[in-house]
PDB file of C-alpha atoms in Angstrom:
ATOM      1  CA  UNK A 546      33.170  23.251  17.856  1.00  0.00           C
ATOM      2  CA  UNK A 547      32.161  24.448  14.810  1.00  0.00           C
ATOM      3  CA  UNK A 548      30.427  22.071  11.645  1.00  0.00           C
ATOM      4  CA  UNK A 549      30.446  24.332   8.821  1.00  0.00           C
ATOM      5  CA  UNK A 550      34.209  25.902   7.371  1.00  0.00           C
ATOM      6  CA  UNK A 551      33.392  27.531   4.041  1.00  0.00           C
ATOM      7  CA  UNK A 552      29.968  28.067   1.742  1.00  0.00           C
ATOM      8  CA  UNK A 553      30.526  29.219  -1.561  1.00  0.00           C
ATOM      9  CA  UNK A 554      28.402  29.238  -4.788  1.00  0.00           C
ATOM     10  CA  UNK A 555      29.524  29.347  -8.567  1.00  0.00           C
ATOM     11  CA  UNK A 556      27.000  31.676 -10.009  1.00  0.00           C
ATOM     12  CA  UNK A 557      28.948  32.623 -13.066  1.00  0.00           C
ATOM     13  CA  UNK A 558      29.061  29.611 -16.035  1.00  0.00           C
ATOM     14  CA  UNK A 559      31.660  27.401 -14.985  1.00  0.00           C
ATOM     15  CA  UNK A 560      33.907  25.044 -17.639  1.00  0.00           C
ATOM     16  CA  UNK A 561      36.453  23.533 -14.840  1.00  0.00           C
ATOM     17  CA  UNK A 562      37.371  23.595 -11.714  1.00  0.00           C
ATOM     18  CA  UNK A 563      41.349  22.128 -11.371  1.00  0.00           C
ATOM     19  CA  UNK A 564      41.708  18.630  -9.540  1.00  0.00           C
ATOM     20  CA  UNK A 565      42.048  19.484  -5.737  1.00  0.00           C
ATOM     21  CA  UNK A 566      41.481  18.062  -2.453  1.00  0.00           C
ATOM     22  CA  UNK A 567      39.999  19.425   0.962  1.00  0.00           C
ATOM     23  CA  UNK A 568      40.519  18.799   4.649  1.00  0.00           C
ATOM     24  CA  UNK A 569      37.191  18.683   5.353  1.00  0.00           C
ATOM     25  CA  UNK A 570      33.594  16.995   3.516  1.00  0.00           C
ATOM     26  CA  UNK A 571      32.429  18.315   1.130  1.00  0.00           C
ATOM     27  CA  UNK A 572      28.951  18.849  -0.315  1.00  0.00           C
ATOM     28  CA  UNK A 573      28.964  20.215  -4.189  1.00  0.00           C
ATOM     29  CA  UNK A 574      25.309  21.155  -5.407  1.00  0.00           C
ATOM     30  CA  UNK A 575      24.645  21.674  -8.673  1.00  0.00           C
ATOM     31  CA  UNK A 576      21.676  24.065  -9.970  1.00  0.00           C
ATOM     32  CA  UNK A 577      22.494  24.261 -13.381  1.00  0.00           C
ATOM     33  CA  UNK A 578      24.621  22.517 -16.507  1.00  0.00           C
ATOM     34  CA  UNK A 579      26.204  19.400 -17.228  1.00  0.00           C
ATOM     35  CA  UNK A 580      29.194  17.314 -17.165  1.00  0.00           C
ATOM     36  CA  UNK A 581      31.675  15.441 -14.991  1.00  0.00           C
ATOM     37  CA  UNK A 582      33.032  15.227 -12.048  1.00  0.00           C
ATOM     38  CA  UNK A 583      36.507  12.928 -11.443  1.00  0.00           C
ATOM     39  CA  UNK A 584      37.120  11.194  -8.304  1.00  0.00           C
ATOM     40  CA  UNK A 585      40.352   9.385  -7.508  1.00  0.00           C
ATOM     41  CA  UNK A 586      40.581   8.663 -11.250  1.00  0.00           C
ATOM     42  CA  UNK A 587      36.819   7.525 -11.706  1.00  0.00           C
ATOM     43  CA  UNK A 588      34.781  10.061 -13.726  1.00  0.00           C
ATOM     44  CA  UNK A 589      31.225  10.090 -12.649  1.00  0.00           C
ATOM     45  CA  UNK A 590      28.785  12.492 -14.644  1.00  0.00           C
ATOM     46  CA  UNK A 591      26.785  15.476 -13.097  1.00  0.00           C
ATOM     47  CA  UNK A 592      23.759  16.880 -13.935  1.00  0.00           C
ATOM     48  CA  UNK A 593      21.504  19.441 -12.761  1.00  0.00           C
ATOM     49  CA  UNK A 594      19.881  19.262  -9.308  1.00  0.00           C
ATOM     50  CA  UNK A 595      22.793  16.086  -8.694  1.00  0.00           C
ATOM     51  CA  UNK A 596      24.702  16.322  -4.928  1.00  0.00           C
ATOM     52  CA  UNK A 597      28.149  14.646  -4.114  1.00  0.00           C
ATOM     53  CA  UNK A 598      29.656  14.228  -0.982  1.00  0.00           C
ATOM     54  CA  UNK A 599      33.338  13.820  -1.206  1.00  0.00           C
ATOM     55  CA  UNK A 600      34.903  12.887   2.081  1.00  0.00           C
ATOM     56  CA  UNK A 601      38.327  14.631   2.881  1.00  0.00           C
ATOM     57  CA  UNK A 602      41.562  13.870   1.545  1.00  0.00           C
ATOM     58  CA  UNK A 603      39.864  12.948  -1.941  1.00  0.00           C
ATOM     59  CA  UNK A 604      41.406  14.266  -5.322  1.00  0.00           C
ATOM     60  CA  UNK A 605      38.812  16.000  -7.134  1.00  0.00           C
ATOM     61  CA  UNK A 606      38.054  18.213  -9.788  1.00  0.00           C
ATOM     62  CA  UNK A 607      34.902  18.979 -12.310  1.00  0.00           C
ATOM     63  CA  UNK A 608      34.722  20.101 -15.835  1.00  0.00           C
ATOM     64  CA  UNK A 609      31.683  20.548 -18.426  1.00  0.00           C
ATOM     65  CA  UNK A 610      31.973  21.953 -22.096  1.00  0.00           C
ATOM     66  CA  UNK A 611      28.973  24.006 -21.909  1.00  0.00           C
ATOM     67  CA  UNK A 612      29.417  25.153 -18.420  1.00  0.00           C
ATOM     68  CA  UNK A 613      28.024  24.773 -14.746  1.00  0.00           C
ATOM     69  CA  UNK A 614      26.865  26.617 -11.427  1.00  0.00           C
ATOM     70  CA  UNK A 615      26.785  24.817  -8.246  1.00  0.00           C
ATOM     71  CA  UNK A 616      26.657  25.649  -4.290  1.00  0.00           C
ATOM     72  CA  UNK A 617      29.051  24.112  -2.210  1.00  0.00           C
ATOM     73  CA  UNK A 618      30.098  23.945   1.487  1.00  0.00           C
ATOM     74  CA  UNK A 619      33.067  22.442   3.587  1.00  0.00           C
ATOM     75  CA  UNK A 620      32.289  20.689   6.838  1.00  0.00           C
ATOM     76  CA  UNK A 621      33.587  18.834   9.881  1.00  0.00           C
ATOM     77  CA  UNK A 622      31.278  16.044  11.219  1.00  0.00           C
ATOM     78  CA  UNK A 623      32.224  12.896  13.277  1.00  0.00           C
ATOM     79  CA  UNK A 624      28.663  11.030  12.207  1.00  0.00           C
ATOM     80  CA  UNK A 625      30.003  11.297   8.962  1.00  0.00           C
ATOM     81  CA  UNK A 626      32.187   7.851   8.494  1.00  0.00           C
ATOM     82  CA  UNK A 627      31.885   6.802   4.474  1.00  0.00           C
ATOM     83  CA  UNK A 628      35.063   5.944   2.992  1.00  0.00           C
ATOM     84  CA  UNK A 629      33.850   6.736  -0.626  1.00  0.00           C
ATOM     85  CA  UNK A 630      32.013   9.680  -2.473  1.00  0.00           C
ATOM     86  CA  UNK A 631      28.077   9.833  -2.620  1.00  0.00           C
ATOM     87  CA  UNK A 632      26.079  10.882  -5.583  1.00  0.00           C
ATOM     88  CA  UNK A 633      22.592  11.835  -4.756  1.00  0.00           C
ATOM     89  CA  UNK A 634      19.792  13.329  -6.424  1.00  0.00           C
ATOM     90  CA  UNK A 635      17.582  16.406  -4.748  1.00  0.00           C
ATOM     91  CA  UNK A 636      14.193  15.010  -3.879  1.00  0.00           C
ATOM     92  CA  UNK A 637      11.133  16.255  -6.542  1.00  0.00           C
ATOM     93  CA  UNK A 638      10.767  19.386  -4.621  1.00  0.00           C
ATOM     94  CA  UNK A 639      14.300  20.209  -4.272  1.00  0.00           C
ATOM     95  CA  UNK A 640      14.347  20.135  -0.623  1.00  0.00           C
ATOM     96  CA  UNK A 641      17.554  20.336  -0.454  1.00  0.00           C
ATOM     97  CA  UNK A 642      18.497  23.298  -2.982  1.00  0.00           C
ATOM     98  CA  UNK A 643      16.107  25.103  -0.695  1.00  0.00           C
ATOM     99  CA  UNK A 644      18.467  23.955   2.401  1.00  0.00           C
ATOM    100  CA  UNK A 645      21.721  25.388   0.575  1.00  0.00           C
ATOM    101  CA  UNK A 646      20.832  27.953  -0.935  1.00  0.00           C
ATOM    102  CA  UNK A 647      19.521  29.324   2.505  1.00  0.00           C
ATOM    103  CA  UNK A 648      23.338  27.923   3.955  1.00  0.00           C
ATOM    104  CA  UNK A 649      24.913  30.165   1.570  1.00  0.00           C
ATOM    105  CA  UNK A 650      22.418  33.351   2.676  1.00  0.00           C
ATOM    106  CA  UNK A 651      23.432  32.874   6.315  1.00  0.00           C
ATOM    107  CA  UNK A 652      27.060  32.364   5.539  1.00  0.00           C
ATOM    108  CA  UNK A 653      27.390  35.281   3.708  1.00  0.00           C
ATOM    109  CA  UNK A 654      24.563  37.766   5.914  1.00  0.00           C
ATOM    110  CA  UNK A 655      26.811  36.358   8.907  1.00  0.00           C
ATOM    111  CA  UNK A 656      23.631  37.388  11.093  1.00  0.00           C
ATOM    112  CA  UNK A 657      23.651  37.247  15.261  1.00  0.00           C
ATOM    113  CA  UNK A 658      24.525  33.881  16.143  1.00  0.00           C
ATOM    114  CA  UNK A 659      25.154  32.779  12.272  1.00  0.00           C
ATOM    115  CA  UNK A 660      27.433  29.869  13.153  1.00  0.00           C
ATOM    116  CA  UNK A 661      24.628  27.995  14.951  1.00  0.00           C
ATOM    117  CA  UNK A 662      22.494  28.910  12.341  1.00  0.00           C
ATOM    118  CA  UNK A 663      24.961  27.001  10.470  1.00  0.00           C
ATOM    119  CA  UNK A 664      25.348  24.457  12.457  1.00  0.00           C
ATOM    120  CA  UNK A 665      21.370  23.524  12.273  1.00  0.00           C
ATOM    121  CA  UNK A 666      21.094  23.844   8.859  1.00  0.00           C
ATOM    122  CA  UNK A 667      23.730  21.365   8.238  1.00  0.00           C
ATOM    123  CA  UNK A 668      22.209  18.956  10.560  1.00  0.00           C
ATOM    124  CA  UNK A 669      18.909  19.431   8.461  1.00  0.00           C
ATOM    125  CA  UNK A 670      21.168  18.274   5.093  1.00  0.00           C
ATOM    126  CA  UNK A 671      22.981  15.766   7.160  1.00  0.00           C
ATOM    127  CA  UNK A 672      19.421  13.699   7.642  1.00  0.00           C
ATOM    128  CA  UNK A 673      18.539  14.849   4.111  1.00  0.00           C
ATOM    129  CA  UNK A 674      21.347  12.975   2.954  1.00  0.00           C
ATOM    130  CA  UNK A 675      20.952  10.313   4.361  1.00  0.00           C
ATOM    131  CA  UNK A 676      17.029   9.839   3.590  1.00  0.00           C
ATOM    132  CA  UNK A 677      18.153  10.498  -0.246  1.00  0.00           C
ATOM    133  CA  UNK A 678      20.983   7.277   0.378  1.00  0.00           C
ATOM    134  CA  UNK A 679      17.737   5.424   1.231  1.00  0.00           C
ATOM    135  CA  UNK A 680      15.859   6.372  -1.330  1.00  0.00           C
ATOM    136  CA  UNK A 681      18.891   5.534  -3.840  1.00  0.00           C
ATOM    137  CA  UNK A 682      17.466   1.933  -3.237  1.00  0.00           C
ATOM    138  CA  UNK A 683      14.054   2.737  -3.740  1.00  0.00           C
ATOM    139  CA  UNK A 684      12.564   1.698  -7.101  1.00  0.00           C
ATOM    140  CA  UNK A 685      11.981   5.264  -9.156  1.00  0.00           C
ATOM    141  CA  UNK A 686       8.405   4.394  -9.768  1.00  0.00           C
ATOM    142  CA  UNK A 687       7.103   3.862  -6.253  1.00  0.00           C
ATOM    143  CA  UNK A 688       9.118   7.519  -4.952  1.00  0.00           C
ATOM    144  CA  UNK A 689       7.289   9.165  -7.681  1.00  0.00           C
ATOM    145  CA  UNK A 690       4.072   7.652  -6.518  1.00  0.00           C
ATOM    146  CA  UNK A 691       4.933   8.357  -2.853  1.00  0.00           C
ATOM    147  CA  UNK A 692       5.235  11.899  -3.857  1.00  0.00           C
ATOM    148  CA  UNK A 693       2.343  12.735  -5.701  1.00  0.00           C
ATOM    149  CA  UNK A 694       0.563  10.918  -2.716  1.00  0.00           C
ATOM    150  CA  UNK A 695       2.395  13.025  -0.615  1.00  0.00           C
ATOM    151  CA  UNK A 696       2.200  16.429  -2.506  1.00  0.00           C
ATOM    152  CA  UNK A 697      -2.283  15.374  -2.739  1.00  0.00           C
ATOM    153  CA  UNK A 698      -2.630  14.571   0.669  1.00  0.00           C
ATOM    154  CA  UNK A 699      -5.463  17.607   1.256  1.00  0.00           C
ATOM    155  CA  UNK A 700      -6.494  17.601  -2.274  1.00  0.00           C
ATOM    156  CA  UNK A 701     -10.377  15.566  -2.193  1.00  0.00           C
ATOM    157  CA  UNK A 702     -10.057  15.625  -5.832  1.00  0.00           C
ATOM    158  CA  UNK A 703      -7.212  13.648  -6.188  1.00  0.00           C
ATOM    159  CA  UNK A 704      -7.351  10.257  -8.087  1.00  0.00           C
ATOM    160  CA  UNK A 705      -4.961   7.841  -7.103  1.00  0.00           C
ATOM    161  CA  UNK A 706      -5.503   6.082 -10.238  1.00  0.00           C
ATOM    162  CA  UNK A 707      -3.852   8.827 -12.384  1.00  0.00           C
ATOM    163  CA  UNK A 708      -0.962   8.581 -10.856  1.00  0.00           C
ATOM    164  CA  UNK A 709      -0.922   4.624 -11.623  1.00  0.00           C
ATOM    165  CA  UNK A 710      -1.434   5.514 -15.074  1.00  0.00           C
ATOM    166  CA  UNK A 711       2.344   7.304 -15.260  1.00  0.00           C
ATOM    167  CA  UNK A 712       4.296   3.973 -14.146  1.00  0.00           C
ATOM    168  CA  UNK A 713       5.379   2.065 -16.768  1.00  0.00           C
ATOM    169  CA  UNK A 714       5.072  -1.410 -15.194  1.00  0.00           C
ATOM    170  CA  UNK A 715       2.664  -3.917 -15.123  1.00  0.00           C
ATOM    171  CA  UNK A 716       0.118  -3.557 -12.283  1.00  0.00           C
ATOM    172  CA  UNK A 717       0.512  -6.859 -10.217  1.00  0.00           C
ATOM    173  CA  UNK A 718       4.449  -6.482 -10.333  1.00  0.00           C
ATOM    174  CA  UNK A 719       4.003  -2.449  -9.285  1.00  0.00           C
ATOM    175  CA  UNK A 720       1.466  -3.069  -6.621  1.00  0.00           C
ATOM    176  CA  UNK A 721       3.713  -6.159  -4.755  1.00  0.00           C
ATOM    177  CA  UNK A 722       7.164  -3.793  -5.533  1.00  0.00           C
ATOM    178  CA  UNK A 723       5.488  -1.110  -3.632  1.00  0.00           C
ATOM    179  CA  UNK A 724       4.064  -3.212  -0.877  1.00  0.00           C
ATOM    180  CA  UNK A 725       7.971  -4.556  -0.527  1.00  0.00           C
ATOM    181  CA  UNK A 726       9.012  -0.625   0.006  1.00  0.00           C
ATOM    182  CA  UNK A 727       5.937   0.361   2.496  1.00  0.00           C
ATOM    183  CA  UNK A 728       4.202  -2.456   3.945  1.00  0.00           C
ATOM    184  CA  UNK A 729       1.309  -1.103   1.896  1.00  0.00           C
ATOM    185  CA  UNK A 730      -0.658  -0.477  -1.221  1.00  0.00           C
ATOM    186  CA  UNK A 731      -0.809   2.280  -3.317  1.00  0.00           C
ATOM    187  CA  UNK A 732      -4.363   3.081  -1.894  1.00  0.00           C
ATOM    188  CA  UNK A 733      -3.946   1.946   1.471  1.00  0.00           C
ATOM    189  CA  UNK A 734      -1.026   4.230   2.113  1.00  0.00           C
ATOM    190  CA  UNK A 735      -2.580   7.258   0.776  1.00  0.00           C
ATOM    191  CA  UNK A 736      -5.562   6.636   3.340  1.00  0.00           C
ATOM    192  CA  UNK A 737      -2.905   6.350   6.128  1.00  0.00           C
ATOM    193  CA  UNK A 738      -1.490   9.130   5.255  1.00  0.00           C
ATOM    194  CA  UNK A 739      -4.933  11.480   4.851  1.00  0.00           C
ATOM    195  CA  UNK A 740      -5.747   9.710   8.426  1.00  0.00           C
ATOM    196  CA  UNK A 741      -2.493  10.060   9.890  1.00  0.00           C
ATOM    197  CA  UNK A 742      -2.948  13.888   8.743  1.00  0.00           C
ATOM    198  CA  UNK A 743      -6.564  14.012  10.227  1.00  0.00           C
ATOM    199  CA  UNK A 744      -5.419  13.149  13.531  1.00  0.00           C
ATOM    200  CA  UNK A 745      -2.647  16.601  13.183  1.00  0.00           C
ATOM    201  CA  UNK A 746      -5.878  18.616  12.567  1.00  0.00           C
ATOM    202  CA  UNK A 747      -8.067  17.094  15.155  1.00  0.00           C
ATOM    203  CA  UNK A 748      -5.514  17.580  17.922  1.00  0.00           C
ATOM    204  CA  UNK A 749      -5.440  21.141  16.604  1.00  0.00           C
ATOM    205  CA  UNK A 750      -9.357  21.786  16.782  1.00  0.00           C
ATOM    206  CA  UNK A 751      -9.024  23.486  19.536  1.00  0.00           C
ATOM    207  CA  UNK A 752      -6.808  26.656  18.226  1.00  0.00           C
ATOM    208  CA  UNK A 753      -7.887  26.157  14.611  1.00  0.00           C
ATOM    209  CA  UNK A 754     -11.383  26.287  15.207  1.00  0.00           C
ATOM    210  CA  UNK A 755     -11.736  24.112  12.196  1.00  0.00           C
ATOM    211  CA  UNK A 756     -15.242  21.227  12.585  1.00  0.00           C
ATOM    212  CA  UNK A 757     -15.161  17.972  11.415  1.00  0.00           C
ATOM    213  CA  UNK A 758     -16.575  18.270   7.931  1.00  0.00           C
ATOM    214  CA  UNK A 759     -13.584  21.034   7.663  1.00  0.00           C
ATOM    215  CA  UNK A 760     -11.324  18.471   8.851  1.00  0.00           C
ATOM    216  CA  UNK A 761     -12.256  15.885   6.588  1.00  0.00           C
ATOM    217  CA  UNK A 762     -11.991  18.198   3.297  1.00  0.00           C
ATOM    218  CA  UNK A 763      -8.548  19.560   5.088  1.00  0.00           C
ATOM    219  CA  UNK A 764      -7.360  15.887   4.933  1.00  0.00           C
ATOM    220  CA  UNK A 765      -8.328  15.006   1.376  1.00  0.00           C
ATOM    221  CA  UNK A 766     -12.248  13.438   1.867  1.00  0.00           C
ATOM    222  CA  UNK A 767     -14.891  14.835   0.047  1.00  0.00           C
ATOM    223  CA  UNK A 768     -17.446  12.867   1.490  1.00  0.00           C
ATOM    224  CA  UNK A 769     -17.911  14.017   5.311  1.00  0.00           C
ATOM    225  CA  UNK A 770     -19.656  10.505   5.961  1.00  0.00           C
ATOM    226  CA  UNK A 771     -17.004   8.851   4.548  1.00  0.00           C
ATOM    227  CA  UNK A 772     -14.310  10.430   6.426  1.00  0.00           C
ATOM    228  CA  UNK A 773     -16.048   8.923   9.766  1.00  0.00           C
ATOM    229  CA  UNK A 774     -16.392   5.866   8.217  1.00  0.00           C
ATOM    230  CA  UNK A 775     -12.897   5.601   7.186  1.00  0.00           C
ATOM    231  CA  UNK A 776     -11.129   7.028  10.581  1.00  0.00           C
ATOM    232  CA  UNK A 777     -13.338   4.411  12.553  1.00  0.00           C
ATOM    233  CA  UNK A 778     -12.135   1.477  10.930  1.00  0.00           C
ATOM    234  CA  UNK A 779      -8.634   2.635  10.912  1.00  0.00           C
ATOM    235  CA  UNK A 780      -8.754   3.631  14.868  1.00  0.00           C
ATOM    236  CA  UNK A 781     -11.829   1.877  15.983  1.00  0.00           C
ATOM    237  CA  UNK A 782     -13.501   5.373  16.596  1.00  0.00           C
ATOM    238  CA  UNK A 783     -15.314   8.258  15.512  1.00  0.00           C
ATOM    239  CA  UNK A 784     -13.477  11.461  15.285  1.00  0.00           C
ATOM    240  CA  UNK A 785     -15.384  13.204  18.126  1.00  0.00           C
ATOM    241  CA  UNK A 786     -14.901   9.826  19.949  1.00  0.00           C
ATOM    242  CA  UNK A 787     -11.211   9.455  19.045  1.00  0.00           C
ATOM    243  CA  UNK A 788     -10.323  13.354  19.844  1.00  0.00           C
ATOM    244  CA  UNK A 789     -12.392  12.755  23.356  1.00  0.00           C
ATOM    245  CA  UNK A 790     -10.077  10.181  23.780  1.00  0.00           C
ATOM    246  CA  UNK A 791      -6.766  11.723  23.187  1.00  0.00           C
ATOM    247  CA  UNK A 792      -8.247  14.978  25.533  1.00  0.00           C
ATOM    248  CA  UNK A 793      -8.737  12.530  28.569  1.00  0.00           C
ATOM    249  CA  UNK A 794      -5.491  11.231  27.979  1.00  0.00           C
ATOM    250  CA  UNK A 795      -3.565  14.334  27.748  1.00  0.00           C
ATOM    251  CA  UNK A 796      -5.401  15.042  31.069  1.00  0.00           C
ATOM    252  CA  UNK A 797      -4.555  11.879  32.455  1.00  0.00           C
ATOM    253  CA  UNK A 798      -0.727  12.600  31.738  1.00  0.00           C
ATOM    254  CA  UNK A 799      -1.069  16.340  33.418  1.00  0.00           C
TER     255      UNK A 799
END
């Protein structure tokens, strides 16, 4: 059975669209303006880059006085079971505008097997959405940290401390609220993630052809000694030892 009924996208300047309601979710995008968007008699306002998920059966309309654009798409899905609408913001990168804006382009192209297409791209948004719920509890200063960690993982220039600079809280009380979110410090979850990363290439060595000191830049260390020191104490090896390791395992499972 298919997961996706309709995709459409609002590409001219929209003031208002009448109040409505849908058999099916609904996902409303929207790329440009501002305004607001009522919901069984609660008006919530939009900007851009905001995503609402109105379940079915939900009077709804949107209106802005300088006008709005938006993507939107119509979908049956069981795993869906909120009894209220969802406001979310698109992560920094605007993962998700990516996601719908490819939707719409297979909707429309209506390729060789377009419906599955369909289908897996909606799955992709369904997890999306739900990661963004999560994050909606997340404290704004320690996602922006985690993604300028994230988005510097390979960069050996990077200095964790500039991003520390940007959040406007003292240090102690930043440091122990991000802890609470990761388990982790600032620091020590950048180094997981550049060894955690390391690992990816290492297994890949073979194909990629890439050496150690390679490696190491590849997962953010300028210092080639430093990278061995580092990777040791966080698996108790040396990358040559660690990557023998994993290759006499991987035999051991043949």
């Amino acid at each position: 059975m298919k997961k996706i009924n309709q995709v459409g996208y609002l590409y001219e300047n929209t003031y208002r669209v009448s109040l409505h309601t849908h058999d099916y979710w609904e996902v409303v995008y929207y790329t440009k303006g501002h305004g607001f968007v009522e919901i069984n008699n609660e008006v919530i306002d939009f900007c851009e880059h905001d995503v609402f998920v109105i379940p079915p059966g939900i009077p709804h309309s949107d209106y802005s006085d300088t006008g709005f654009q938006n993507y939107n798409y119509t979908f049956t899905d069981d795993n869906f079971n909120h009894l209220t609408y969802m406001k979310l913001h698109d992560t920094e990168n605007n993962d998700v505008l990516t996601i719908m804006a490819q939707l719409y382009h297979e909707y429309i192209i209506k390729r060789k097997n377009y419906q599955n297409i369909l289908d897996a791209l909606h799955v992709v948004l369904y997890h999306y959405i739900h990661t963004l719920i999560d994050e909606n509890d997340s404290n704004r200063f320690v996602t922006m940290v985690i993604n300028e960690i994230i988005n510097n993982i390979s960069n050996p220039y990077y200095k964790i401390q500039d991003t520390l600079k940007k959040v406007n809280l003292t240090p102690d009380y930043f440091r122990k609220l991000f802890f609470d979110e990761t388990g982790k410090t600032p620091l020590q979850y950048l180094t997981h993630k550049r060894i955690s990363y390391a690992k990816d290439l290492l297994r890949l060595q073979s194909h990629s052809g890439l050496s150690i000191h390679e490696i190491s830049w590849n997962a953010g260390f300028s210092d080639n000694y430093y990278f061995s020191r580092v990777f040791k104490k966080y698996t108790g090896l040396s990358p040559k030892g660690w990557l023998r390791q994993e290759s006499e395992k991987k035999k051991t499972e043949e």
